[in-house]
JSON list of C-alpha atoms in Angstrom, two decimals:
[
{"chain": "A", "resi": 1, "resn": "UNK", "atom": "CA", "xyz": [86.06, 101.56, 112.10]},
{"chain": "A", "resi": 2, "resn": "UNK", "atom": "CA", "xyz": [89.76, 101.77, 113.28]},
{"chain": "A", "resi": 3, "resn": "UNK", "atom": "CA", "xyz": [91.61, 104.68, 113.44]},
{"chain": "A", "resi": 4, "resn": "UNK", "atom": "CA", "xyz": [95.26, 106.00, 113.61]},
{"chain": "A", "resi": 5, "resn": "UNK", "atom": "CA", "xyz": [97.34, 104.31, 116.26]},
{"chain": "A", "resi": 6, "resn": "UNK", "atom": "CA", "xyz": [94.58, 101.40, 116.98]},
{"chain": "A", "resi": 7, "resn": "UNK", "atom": "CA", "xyz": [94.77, 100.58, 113.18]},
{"chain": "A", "resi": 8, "resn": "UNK", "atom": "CA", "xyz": [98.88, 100.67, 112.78]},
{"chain": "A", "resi": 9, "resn": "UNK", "atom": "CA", "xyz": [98.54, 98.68, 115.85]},
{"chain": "A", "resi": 10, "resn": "UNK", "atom": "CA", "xyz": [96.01, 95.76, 114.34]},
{"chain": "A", "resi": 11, "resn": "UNK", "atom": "CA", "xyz": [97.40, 96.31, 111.35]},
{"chain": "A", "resi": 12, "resn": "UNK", "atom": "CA", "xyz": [101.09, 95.37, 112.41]},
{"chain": "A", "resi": 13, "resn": "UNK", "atom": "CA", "xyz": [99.62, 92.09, 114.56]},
{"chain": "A", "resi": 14, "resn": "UNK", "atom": "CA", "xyz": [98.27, 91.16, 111.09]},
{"chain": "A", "resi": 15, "resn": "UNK", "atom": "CA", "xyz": [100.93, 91.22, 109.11]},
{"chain": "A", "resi": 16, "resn": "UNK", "atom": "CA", "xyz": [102.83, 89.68, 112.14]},
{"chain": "A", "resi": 17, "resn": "UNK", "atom": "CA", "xyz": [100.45, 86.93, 111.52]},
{"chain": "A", "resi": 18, "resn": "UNK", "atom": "CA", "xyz": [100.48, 86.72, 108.19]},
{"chain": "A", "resi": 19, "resn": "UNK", "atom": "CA", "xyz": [103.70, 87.37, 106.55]},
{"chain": "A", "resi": 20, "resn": "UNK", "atom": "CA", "xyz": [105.48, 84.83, 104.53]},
{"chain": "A", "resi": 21, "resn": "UNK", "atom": "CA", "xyz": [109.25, 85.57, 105.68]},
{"chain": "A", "resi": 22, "resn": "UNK", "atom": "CA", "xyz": [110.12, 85.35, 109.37]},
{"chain": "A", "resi": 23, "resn": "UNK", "atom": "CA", "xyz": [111.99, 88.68, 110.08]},
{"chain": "A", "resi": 24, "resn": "UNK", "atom": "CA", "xyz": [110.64, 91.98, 110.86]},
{"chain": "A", "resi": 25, "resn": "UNK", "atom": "CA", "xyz": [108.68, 94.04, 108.38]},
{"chain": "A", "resi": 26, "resn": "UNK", "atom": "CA", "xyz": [108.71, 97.34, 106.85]},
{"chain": "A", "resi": 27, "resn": "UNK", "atom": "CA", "xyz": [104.89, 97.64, 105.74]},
{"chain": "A", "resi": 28, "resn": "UNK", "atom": "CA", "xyz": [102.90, 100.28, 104.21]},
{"chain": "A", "resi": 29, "resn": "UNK", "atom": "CA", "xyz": [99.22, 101.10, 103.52]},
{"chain": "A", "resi": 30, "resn": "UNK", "atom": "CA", "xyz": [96.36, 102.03, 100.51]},
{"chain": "A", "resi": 31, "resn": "UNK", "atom": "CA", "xyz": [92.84, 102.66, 100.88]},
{"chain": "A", "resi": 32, "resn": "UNK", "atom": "CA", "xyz": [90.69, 100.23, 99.16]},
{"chain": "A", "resi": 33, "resn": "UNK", "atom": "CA", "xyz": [87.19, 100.05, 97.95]},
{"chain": "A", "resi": 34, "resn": "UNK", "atom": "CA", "xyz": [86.73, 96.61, 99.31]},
{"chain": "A", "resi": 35, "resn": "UNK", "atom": "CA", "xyz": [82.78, 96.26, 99.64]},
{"chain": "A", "resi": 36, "resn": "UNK", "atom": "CA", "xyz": [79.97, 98.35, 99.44]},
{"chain": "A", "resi": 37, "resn": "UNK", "atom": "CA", "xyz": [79.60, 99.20, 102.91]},
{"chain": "A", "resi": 38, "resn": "UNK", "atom": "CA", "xyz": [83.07, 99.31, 104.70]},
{"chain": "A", "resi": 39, "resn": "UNK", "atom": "CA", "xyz": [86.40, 100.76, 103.92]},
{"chain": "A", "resi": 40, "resn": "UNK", "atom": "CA", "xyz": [89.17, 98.56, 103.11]},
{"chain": "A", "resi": 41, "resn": "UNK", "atom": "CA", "xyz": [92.95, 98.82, 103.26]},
{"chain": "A", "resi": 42, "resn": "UNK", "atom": "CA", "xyz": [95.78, 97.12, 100.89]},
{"chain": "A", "resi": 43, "resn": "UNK", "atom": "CA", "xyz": [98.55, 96.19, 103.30]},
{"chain": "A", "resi": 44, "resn": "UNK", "atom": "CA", "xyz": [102.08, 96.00, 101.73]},
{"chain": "A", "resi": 45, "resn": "UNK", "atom": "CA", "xyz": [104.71, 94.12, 103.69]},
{"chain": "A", "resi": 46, "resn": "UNK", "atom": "CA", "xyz": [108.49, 93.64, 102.81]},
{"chain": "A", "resi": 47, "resn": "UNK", "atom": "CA", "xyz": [110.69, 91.82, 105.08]},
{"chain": "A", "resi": 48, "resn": "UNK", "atom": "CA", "xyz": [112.60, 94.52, 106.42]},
{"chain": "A", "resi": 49, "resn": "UNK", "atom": "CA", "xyz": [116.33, 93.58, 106.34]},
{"chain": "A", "resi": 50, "resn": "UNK", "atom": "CA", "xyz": [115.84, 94.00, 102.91]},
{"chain": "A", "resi": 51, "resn": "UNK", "atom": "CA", "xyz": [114.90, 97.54, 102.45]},
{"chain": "A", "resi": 52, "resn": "UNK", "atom": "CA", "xyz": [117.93, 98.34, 104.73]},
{"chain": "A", "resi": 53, "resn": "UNK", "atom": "CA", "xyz": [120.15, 96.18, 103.02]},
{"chain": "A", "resi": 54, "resn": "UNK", "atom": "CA", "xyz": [119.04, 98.09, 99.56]},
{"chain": "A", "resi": 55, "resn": "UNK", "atom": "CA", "xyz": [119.30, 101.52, 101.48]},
{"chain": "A", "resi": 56, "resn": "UNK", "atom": "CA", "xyz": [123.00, 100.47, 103.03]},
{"chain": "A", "resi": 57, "resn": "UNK", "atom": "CA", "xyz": [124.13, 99.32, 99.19]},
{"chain": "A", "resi": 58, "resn": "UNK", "atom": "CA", "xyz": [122.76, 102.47, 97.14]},
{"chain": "A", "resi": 59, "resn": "UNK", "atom": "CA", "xyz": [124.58, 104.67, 100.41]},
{"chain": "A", "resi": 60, "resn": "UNK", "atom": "CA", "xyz": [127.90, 103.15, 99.50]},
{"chain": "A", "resi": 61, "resn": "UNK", "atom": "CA", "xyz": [127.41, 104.68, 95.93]},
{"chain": "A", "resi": 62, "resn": "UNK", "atom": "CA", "xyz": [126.15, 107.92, 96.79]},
{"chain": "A", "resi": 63, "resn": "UNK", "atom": "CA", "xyz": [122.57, 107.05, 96.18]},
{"chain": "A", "resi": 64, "resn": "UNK", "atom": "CA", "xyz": [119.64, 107.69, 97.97]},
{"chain": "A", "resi": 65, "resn": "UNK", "atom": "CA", "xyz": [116.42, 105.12, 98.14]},
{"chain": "A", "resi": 66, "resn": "UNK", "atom": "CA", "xyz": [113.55, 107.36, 97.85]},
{"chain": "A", "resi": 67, "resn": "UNK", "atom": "CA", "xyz": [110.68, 104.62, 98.01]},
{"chain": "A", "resi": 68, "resn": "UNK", "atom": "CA", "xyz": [110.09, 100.87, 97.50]},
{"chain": "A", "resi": 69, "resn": "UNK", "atom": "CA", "xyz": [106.87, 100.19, 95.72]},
{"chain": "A", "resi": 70, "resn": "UNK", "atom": "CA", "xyz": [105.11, 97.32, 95.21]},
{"chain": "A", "resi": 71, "resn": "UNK", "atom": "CA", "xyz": [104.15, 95.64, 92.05]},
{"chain": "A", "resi": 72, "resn": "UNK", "atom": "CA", "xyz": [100.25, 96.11, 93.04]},
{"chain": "A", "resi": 73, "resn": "UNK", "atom": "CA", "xyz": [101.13, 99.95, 92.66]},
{"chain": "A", "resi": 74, "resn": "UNK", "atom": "CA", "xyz": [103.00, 99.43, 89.09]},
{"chain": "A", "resi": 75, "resn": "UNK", "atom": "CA", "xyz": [100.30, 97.40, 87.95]},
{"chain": "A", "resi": 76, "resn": "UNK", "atom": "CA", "xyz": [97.78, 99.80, 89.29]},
{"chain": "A", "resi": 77, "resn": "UNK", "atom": "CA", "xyz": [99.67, 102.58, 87.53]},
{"chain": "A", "resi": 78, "resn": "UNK", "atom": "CA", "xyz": [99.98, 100.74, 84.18]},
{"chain": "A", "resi": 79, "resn": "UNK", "atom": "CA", "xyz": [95.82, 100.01, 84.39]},
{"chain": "A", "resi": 80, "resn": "UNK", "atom": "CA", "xyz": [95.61, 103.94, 84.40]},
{"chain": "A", "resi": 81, "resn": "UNK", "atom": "CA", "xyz": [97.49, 103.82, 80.92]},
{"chain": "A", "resi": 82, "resn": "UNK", "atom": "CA", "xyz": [95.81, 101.93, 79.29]},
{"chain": "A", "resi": 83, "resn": "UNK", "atom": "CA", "xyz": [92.55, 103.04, 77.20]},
{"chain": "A", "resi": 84, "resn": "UNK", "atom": "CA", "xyz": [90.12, 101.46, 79.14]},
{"chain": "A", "resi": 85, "resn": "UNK", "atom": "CA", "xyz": [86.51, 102.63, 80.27]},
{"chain": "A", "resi": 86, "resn": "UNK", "atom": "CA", "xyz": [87.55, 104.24, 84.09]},
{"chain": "A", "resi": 87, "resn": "UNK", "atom": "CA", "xyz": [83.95, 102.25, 85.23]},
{"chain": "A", "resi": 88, "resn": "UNK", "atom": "CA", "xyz": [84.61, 98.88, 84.76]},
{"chain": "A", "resi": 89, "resn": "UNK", "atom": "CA", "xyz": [86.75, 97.21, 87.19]},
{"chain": "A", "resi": 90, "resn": "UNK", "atom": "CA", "xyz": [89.23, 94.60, 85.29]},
{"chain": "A", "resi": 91, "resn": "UNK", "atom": "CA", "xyz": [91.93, 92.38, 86.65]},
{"chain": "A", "resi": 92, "resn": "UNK", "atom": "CA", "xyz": [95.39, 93.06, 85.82]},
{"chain": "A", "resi": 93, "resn": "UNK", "atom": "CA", "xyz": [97.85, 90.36, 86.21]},
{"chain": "A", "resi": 94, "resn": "UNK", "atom": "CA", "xyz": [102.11, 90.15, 86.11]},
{"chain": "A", "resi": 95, "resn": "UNK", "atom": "CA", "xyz": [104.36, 87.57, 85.82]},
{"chain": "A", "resi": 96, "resn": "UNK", "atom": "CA", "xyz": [106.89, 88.88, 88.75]},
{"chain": "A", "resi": 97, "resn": "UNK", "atom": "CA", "xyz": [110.24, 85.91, 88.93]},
{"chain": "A", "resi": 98, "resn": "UNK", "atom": "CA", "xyz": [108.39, 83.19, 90.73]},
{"chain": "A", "resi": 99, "resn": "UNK", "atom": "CA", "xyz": [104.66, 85.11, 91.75]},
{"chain": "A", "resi": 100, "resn": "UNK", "atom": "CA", "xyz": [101.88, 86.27, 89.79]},
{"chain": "A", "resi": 101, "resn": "UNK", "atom": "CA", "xyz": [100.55, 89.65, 91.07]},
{"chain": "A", "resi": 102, "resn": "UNK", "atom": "CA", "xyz": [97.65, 90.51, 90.65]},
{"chain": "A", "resi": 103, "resn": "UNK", "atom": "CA", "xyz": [95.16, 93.82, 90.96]},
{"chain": "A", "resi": 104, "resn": "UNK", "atom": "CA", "xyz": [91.89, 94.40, 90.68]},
{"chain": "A", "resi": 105, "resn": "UNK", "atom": "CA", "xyz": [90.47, 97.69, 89.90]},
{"chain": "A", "resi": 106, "resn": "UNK", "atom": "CA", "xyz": [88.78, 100.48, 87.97]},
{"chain": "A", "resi": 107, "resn": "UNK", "atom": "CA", "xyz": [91.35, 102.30, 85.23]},
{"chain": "A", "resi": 108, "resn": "UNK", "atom": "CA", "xyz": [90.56, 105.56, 87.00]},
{"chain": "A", "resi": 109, "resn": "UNK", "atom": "CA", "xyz": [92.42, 104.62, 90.40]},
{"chain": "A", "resi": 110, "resn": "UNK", "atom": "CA", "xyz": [89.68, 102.81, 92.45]},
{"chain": "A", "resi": 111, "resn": "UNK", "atom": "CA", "xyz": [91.54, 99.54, 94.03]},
{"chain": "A", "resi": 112, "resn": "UNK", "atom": "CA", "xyz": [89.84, 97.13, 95.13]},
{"chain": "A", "resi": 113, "resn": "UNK", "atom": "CA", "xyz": [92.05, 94.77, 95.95]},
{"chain": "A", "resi": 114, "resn": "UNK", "atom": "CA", "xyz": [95.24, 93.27, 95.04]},
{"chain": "A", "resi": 115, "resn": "UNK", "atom": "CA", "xyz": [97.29, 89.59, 95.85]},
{"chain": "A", "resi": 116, "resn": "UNK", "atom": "CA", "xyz": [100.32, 87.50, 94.95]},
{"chain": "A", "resi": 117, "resn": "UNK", "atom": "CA", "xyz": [100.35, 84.08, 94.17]},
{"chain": "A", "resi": 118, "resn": "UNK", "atom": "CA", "xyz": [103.77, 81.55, 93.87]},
{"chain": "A", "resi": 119, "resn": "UNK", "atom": "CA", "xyz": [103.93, 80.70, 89.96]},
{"chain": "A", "resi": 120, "resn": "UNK", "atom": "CA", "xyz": [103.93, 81.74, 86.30]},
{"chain": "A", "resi": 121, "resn": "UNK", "atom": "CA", "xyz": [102.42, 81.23, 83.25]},
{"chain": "A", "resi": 122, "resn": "UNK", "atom": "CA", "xyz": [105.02, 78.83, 81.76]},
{"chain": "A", "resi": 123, "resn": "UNK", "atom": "CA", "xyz": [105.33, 76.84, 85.06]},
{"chain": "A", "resi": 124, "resn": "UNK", "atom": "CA", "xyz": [101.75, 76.76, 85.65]},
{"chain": "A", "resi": 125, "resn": "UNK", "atom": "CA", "xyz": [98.99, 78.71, 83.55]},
{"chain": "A", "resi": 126, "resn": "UNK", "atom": "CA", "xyz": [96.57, 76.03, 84.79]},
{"chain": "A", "resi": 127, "resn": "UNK", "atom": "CA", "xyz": [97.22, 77.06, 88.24]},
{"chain": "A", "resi": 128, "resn": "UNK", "atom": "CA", "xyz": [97.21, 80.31, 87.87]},
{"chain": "A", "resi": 129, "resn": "UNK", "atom": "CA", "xyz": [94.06, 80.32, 85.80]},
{"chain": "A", "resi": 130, "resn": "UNK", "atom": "CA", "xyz": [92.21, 78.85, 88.88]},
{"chain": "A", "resi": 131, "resn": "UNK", "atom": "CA", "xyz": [93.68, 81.42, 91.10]},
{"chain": "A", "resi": 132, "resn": "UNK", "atom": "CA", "xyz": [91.87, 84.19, 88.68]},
{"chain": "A", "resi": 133, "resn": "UNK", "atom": "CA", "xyz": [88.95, 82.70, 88.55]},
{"chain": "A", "resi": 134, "resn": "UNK", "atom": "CA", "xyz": [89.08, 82.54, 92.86]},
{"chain": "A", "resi": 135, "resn": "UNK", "atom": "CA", "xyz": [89.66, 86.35, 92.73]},
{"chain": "A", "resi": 136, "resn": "UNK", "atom": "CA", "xyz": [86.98, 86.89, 90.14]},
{"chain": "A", "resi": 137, "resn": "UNK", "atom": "CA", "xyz": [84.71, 84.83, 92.30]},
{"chain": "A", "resi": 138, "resn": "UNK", "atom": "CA", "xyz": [85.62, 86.54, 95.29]},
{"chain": "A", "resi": 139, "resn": "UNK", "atom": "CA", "xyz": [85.18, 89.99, 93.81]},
{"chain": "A", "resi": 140, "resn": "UNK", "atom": "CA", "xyz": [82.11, 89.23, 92.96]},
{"chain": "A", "resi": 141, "resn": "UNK", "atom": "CA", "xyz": [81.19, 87.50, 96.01]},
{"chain": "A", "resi": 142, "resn": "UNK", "atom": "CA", "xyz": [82.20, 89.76, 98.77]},
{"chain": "A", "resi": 143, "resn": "UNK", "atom": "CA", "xyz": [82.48, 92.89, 96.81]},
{"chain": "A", "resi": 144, "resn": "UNK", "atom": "CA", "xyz": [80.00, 92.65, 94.53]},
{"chain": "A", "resi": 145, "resn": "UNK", "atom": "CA", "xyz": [81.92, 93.85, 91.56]},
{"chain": "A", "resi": 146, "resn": "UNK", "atom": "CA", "xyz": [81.75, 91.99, 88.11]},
{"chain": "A", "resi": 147, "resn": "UNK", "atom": "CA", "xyz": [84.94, 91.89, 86.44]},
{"chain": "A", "resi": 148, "resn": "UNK", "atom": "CA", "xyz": [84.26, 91.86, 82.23]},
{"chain": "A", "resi": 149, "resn": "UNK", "atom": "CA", "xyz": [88.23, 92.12, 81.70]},
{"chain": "A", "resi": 150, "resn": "UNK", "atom": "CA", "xyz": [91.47, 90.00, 82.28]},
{"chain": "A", "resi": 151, "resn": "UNK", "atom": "CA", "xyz": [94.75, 92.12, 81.28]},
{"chain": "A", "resi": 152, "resn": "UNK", "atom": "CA", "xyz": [98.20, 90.71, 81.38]},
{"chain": "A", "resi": 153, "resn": "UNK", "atom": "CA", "xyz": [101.54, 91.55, 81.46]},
{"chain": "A", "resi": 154, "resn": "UNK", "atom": "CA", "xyz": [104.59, 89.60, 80.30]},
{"chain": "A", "resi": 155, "resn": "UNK", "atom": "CA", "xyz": [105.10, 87.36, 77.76]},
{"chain": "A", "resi": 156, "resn": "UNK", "atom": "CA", "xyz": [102.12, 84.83, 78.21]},
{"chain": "A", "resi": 157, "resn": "UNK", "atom": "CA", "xyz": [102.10, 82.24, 75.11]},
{"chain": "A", "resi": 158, "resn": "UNK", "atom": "CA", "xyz": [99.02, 81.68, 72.67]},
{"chain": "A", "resi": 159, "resn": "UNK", "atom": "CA", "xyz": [98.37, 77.92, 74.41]},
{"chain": "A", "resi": 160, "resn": "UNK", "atom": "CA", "xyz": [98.52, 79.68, 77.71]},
{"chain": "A", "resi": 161, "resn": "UNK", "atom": "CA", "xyz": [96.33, 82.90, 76.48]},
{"chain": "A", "resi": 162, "resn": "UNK", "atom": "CA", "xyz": [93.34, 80.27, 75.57]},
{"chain": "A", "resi": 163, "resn": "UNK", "atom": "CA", "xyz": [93.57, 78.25, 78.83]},
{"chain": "A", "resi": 164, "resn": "UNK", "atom": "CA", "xyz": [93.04, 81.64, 80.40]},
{"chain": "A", "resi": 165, "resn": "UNK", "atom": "CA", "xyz": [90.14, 82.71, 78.47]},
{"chain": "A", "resi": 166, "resn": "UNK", "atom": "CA", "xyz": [88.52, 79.18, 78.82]},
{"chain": "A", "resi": 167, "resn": "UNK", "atom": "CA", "xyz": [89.20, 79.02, 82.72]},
{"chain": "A", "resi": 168, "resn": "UNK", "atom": "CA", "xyz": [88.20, 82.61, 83.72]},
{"chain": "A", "resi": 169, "resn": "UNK", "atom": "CA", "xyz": [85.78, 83.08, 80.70]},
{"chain": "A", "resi": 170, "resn": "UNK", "atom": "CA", "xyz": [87.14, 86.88, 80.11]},
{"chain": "A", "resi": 171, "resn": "UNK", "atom": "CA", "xyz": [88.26, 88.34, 77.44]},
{"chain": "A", "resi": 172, "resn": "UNK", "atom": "CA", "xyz": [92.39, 88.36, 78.06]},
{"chain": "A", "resi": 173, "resn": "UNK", "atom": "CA", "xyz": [94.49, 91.09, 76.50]},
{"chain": "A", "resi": 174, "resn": "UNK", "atom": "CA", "xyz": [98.06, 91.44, 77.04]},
{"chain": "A", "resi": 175, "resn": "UNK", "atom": "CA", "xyz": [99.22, 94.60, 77.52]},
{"chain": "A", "resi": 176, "resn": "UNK", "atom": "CA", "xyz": [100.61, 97.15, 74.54]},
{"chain": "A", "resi": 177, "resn": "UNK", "atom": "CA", "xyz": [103.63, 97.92, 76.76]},
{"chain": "A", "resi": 178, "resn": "UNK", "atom": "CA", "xyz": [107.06, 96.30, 75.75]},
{"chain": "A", "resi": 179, "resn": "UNK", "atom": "CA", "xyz": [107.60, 93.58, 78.11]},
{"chain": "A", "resi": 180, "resn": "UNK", "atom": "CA", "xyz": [111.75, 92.65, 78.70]},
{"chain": "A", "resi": 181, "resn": "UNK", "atom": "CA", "xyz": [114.45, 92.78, 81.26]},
{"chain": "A", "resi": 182, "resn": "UNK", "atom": "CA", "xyz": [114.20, 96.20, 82.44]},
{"chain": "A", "resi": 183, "resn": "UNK", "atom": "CA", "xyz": [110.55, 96.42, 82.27]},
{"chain": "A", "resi": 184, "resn": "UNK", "atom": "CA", "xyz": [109.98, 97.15, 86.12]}
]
């Protein structure tokens, strides 16, 4: 039941404590329907020389950088285009250089929450299969949402589809969109 400065304030000392790079961070937030009963947030940190370091570059071209999104908000956006029942929440997943990101929520914009984990499917569908089937559990868990659908993007092979299905015992589709180097 934070609010305004209080939460940027426990909000920073989190990601202070959590983040994965050492430098400062330029961070920004997203509701989320995490449970039931409380109101979540979807915190989304970037280590901050970078952003400047982008903003600097596109300035010595006459460019502007308008935003930086994350992939949780691309994958988000591609779950609202795909023909999918807005009611039933359904894990997307990406294939991202060395992560797979991953968000879970309802086709009509609900998020309920979203994560990144080091690997891909060539490297490591095995892994990466029991990292869905901790944030299926854990969705189900602590949110108390059943997930009936696994969606992926990126070029995942056959072999790798069927270790998915038989690990997180979904259904997996890959995504209609045309996966390739200029995809994000």
């Amino acid at each position: 039941p934070i609010k305004d400065a209080a939460l940027k304030e426990s909000v920073q000392r989190q990601i202070n404590q959590f983040k994965t790079f050492e430098e400062p961070a330029a961070w920004a937030t997203q509701p989320a329907a995490f449970t039931k009963s409380k109101q979540g947030l979807l915190v989304h940190a970037f280590p901050k020389a970078l952003v400047e370091q982008t903003q600097r570059g596109l300035e010595k071209t006459n460019l502007r950088l308008r935003n930086v999104t994350p992939v949780s908000a691309l994958l988000e956006d591609l779950l609202s285009r795909l023909d999918l029942d807005d009611d039933q929440p359904v894990l997307i997943a990406a294939e991202t250089a060395q992560l797979v990101s991953m968000v879970l929520a309802r086709p009509g914009g609900q998020v309920f929450l979203a994560r990144s984990v080091v690997g891909g499917w060539t490297q490591g569908a095995s892994r990466i299969a029991v990292d869905l089937k901790r944030t299926i559990l854990f969705a189900n868990q602590q949110c108390g949402i059943r997930v009936n659908a696994l969606w992926l993007v990126g070029a995942a092979t056959p072999d790798q589809l069927a270790e998915l299905v038989a690990e997180t015992q979904l259904p997996v589709s890959t995504t209609p969109f045309e996966f390739g180097p200029t995809f994000w």
